[in-house]
Backbone as a ProteinNet text record, in pm:
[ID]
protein_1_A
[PRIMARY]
XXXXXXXXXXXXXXXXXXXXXXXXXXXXXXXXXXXXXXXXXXXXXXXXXXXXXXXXXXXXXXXXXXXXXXXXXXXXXXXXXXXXXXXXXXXXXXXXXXXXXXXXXXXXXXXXXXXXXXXXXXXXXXXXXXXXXXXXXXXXXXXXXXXXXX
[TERTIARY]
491.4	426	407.4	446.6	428.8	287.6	272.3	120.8	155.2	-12.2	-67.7	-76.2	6.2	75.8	-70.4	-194.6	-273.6	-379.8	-317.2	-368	-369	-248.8	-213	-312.2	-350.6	-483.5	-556.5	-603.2	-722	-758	-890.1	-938.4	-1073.9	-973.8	-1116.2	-1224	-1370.2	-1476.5	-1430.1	-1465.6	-1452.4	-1495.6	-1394	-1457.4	-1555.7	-1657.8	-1724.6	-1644.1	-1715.7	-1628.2	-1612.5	-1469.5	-1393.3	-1421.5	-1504.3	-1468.9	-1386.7	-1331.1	-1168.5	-1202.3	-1171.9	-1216.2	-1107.7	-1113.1	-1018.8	-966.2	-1019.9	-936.1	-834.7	-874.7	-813.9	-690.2	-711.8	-590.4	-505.4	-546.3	-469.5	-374.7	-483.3	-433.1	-275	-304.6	-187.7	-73	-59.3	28.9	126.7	31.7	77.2	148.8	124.8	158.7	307.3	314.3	408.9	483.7	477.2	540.4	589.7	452.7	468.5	380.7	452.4	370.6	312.1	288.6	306.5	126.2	99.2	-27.7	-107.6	-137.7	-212.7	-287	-221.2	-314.6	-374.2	-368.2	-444.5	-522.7	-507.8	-547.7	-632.8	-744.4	-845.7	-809.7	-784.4	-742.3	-606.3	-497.8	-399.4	-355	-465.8	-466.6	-545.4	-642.9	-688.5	-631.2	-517.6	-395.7	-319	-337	-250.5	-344.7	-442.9	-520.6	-625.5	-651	-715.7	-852.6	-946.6	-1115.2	-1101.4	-973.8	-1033.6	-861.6	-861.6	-750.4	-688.8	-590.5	-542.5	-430.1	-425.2	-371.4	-257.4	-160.2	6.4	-38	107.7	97.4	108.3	133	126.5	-13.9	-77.4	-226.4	-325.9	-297.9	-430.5	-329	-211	-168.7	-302.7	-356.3	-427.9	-551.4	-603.6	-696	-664.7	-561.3	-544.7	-474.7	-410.4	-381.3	-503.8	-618.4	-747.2	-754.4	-769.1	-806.6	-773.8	-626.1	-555.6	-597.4	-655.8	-723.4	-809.6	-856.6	-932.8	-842	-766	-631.6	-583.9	-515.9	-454.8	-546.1	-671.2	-782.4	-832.9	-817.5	-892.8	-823.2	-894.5	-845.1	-806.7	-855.3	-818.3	-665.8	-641.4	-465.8	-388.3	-422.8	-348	-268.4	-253.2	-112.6	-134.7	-13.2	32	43.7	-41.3	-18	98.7	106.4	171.2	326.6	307.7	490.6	506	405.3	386.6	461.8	571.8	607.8	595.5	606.4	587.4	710.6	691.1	819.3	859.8	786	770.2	635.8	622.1	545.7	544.4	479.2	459.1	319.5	323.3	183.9	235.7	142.8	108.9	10.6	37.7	-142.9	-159.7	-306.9	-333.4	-402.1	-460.8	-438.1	-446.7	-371.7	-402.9	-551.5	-520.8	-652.4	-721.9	-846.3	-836.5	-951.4	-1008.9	-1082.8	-1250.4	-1326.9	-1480.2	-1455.5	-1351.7	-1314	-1390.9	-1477.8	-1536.5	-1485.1	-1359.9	-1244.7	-1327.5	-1303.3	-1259.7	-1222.3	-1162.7	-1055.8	-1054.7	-1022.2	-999.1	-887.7	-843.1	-726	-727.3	-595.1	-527.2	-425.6	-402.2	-295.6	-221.5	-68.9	-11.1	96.1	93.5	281.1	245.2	337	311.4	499.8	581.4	717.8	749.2	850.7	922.1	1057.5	1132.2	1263.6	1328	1410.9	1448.6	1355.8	1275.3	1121.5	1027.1	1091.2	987.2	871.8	739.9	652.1	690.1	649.1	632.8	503.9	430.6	316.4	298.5	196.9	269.3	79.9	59.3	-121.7	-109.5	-203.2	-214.2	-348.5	-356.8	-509.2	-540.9	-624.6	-670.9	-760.3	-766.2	-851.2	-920.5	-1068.6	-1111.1	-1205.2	-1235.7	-1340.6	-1510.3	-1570.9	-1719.3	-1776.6	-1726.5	-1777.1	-1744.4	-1608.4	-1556	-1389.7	-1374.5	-1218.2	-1116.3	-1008.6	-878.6	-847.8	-799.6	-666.2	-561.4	-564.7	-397.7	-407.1	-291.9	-250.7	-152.5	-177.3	-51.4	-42.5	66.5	143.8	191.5	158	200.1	256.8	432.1	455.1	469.3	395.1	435.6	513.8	587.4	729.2	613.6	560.3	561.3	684.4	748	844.7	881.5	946.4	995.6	996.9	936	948.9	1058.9	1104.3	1254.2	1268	1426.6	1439.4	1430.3	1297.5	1301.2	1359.9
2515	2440.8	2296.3	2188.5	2074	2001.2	1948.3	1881.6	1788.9	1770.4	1684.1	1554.5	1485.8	1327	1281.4	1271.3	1266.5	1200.6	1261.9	1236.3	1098.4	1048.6	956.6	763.2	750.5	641.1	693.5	853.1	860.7	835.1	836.6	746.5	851	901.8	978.7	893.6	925.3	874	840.1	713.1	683.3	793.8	813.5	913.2	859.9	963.2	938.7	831.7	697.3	661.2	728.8	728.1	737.1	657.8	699.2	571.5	597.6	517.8	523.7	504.4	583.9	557.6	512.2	457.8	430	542.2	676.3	732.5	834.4	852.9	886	830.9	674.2	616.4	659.6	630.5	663.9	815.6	903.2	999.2	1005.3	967	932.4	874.4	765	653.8	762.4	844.6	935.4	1082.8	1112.5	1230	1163.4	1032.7	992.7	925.1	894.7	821.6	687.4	646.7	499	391.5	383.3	320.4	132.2	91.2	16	4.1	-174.1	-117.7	-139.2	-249.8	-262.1	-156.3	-30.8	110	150.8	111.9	168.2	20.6	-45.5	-139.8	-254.9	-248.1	-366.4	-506.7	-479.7	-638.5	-693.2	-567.5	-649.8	-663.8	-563.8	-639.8	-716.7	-767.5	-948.1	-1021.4	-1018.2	-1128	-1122	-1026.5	-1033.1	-1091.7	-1121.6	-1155.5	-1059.4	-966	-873.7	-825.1	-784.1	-813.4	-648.7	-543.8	-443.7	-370	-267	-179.7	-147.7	-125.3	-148	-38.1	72.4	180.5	151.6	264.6	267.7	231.4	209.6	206.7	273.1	410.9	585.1	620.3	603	617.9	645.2	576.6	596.1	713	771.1	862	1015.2	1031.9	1156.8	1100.1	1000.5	1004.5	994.4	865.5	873.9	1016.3	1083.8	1252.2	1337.7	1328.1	1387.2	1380.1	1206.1	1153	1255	1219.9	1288.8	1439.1	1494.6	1640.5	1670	1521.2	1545.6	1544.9	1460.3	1536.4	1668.9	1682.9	1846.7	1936.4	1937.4	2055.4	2020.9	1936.3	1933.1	2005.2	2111.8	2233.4	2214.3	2109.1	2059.5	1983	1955.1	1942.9	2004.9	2160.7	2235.5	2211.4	2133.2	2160	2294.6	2348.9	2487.5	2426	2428.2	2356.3	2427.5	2577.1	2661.6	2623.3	2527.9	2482.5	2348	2290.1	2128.8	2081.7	2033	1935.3	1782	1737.2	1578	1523.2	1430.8	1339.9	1236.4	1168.6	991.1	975.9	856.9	783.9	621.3	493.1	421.6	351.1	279.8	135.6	18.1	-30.4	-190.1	-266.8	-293.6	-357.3	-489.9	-532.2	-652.4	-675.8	-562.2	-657.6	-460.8	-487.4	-326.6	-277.1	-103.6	-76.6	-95.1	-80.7	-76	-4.1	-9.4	92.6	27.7	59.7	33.1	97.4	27.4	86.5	159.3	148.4	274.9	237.4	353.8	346.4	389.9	378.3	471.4	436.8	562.5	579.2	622.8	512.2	519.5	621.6	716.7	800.2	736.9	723.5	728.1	793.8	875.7	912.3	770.7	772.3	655.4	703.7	817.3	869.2	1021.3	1055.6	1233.6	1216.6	1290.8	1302.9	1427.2	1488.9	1588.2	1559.1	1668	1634.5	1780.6	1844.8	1957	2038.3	2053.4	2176.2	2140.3	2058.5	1993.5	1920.1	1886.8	1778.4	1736.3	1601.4	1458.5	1371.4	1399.8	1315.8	1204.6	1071.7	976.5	982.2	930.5	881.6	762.6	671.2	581	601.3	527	564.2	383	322.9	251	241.6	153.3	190.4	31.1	64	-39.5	-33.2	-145.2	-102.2	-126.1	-112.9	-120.5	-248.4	-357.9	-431.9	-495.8	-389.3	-375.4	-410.8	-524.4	-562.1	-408.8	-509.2	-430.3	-403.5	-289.7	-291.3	-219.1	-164.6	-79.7	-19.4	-31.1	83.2	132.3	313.1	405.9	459.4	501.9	588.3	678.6	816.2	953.5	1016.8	1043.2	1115	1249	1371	1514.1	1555.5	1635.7	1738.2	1862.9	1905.8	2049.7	2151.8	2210.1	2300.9	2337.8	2383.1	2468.8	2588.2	2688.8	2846.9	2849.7	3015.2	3020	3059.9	3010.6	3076.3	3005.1	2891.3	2833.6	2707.4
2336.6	2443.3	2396.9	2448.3	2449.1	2445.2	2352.7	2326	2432	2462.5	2580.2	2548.8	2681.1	2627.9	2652.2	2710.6	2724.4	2608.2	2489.6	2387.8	2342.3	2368.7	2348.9	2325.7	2262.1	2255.3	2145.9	2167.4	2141.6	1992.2	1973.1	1821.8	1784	1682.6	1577.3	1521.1	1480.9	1375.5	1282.1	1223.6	1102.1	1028.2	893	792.1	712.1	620.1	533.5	414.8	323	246.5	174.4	93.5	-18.9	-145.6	-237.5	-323.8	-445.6	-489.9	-492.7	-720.5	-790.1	-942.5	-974.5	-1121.8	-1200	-1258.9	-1288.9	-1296.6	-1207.6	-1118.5	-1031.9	-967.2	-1009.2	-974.2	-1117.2	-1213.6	-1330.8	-1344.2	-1271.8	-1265.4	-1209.2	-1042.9	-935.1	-998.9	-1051.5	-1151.8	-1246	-1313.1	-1407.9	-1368.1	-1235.1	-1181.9	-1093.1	-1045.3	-983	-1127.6	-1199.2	-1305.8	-1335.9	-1266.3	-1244.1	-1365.8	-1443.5	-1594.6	-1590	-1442.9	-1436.1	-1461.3	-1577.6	-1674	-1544.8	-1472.6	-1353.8	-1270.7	-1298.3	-1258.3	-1378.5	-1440.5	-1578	-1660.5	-1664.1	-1789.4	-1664.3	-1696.3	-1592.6	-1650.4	-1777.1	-1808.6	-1792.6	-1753.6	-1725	-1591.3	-1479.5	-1370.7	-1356.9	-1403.1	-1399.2	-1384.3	-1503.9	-1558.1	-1426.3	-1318.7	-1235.1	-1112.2	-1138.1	-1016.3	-964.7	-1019.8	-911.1	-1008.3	-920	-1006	-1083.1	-1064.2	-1173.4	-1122.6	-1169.5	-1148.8	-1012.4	-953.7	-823	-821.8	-705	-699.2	-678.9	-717.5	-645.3	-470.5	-400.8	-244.9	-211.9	-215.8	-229	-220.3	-300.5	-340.1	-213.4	-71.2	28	91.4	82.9	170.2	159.2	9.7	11.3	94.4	99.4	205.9	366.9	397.5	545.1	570.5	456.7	526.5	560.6	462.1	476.4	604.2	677.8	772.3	899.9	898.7	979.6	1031	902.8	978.5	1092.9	1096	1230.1	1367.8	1340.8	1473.8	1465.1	1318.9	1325.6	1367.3	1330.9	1366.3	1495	1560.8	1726.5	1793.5	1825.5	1975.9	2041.2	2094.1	2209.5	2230.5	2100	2102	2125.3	2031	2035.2	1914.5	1841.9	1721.4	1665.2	1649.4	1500.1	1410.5	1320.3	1195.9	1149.4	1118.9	1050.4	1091.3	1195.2	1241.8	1193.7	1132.8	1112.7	998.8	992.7	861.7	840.3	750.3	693.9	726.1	906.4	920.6	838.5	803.6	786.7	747.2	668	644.9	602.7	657.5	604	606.7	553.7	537.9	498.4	583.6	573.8	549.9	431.5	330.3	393.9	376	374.8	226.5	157.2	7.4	-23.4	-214.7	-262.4	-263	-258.3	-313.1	-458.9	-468.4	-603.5	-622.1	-760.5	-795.5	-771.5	-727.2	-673.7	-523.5	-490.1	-307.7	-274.5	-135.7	-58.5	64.3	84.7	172	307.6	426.8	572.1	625.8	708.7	774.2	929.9	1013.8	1172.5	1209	1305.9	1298.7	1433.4	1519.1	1612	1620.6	1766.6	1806.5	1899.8	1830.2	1880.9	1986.4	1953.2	2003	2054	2113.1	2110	2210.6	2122.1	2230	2174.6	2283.6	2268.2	2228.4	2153.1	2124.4	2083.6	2150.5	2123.7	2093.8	2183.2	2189.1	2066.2	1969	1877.3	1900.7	1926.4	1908.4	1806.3	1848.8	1750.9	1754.9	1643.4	1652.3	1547.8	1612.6	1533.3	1519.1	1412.9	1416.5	1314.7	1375.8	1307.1	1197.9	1079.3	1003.4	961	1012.1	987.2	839.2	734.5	652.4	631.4	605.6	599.9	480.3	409.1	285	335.5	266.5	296.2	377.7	340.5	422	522.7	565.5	721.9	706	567.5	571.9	583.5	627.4	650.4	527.3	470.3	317.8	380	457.5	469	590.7	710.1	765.9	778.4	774.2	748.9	897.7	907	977.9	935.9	970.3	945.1	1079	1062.3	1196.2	1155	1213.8	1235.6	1287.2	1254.4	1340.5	1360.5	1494.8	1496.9	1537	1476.3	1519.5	1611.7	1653.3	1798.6	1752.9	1810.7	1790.3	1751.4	1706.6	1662.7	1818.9	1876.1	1961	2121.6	2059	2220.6	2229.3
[MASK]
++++++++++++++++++++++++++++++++++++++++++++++++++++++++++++++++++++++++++++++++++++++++++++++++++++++++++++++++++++++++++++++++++++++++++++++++++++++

């Protein structure tokens, strides 16, 4: 059954903040294999400009995905998660994250199309830090499946 184009606009609550550690980014850096010292070393992202450690651009996907749960779980949509895969993703920073960050996150539904009995959902996640600035927005599009069959 085709999700309701209806949806289309609508805008979840800001989430609770995120605040974003140094190690946690360190962690991320190290699990993706990205040795670059600026996620790890506060003094050699100084040298680069920035007041403490500053995440991969990968890094806000585990929260604006968090985000996103408040679309997948609204009833009133209707998504099968259990049919849901990871279309796409991008972002567009206005500066990196970094570590003090107390992130949240705006969700929008931007898109909702059909395509060979598939939904396609597009949500936007706004993220803003504590004292309201912009740092990044992502786009996450969902494939929900088509039954087998239809």
């Amino acid at each position: 059954m085709a999700l309701d184009q209806s949806f289309v606009g609508r805008t979840y609550p800001p989430t609770p903040p995120y605040e974003v550690g140094r190690e946690k980014i360190r962690e991320f850096a190290e699990a993706i294999g990205d040795a670059n010292p600026a996620y790890a070393d506060t003094e050699a992202a100084k040298a680069l400009g920035h007041p403490d450690v500053i995440a991969p651009p990968t890094f806000v996907f585990a929260i604006t995905f968090k985000a996103a749960g408040a679309v997948i779980e609204d009833p009133q949509l209707g998504l099968d998660y259990s049919r849901v895969v990871h279309g796409d993703q991008k972002f567009a920073y206005t500066r990196p994250v970094r570590a003090g960050d107390r992130l949240s996150v705006t969700s929008t539904i931007e898109a909702i199309k059909s395509l060979a009995g598939n939904d396609i959902l597009d949500i936007r996640g706004e993220v803003h830090d504590a004292s309201g600035e912009h740092v990044v927005t992502a786009w996450t599009k969902l494939v929900s499946r088509a039954p087998e069959g239809a």
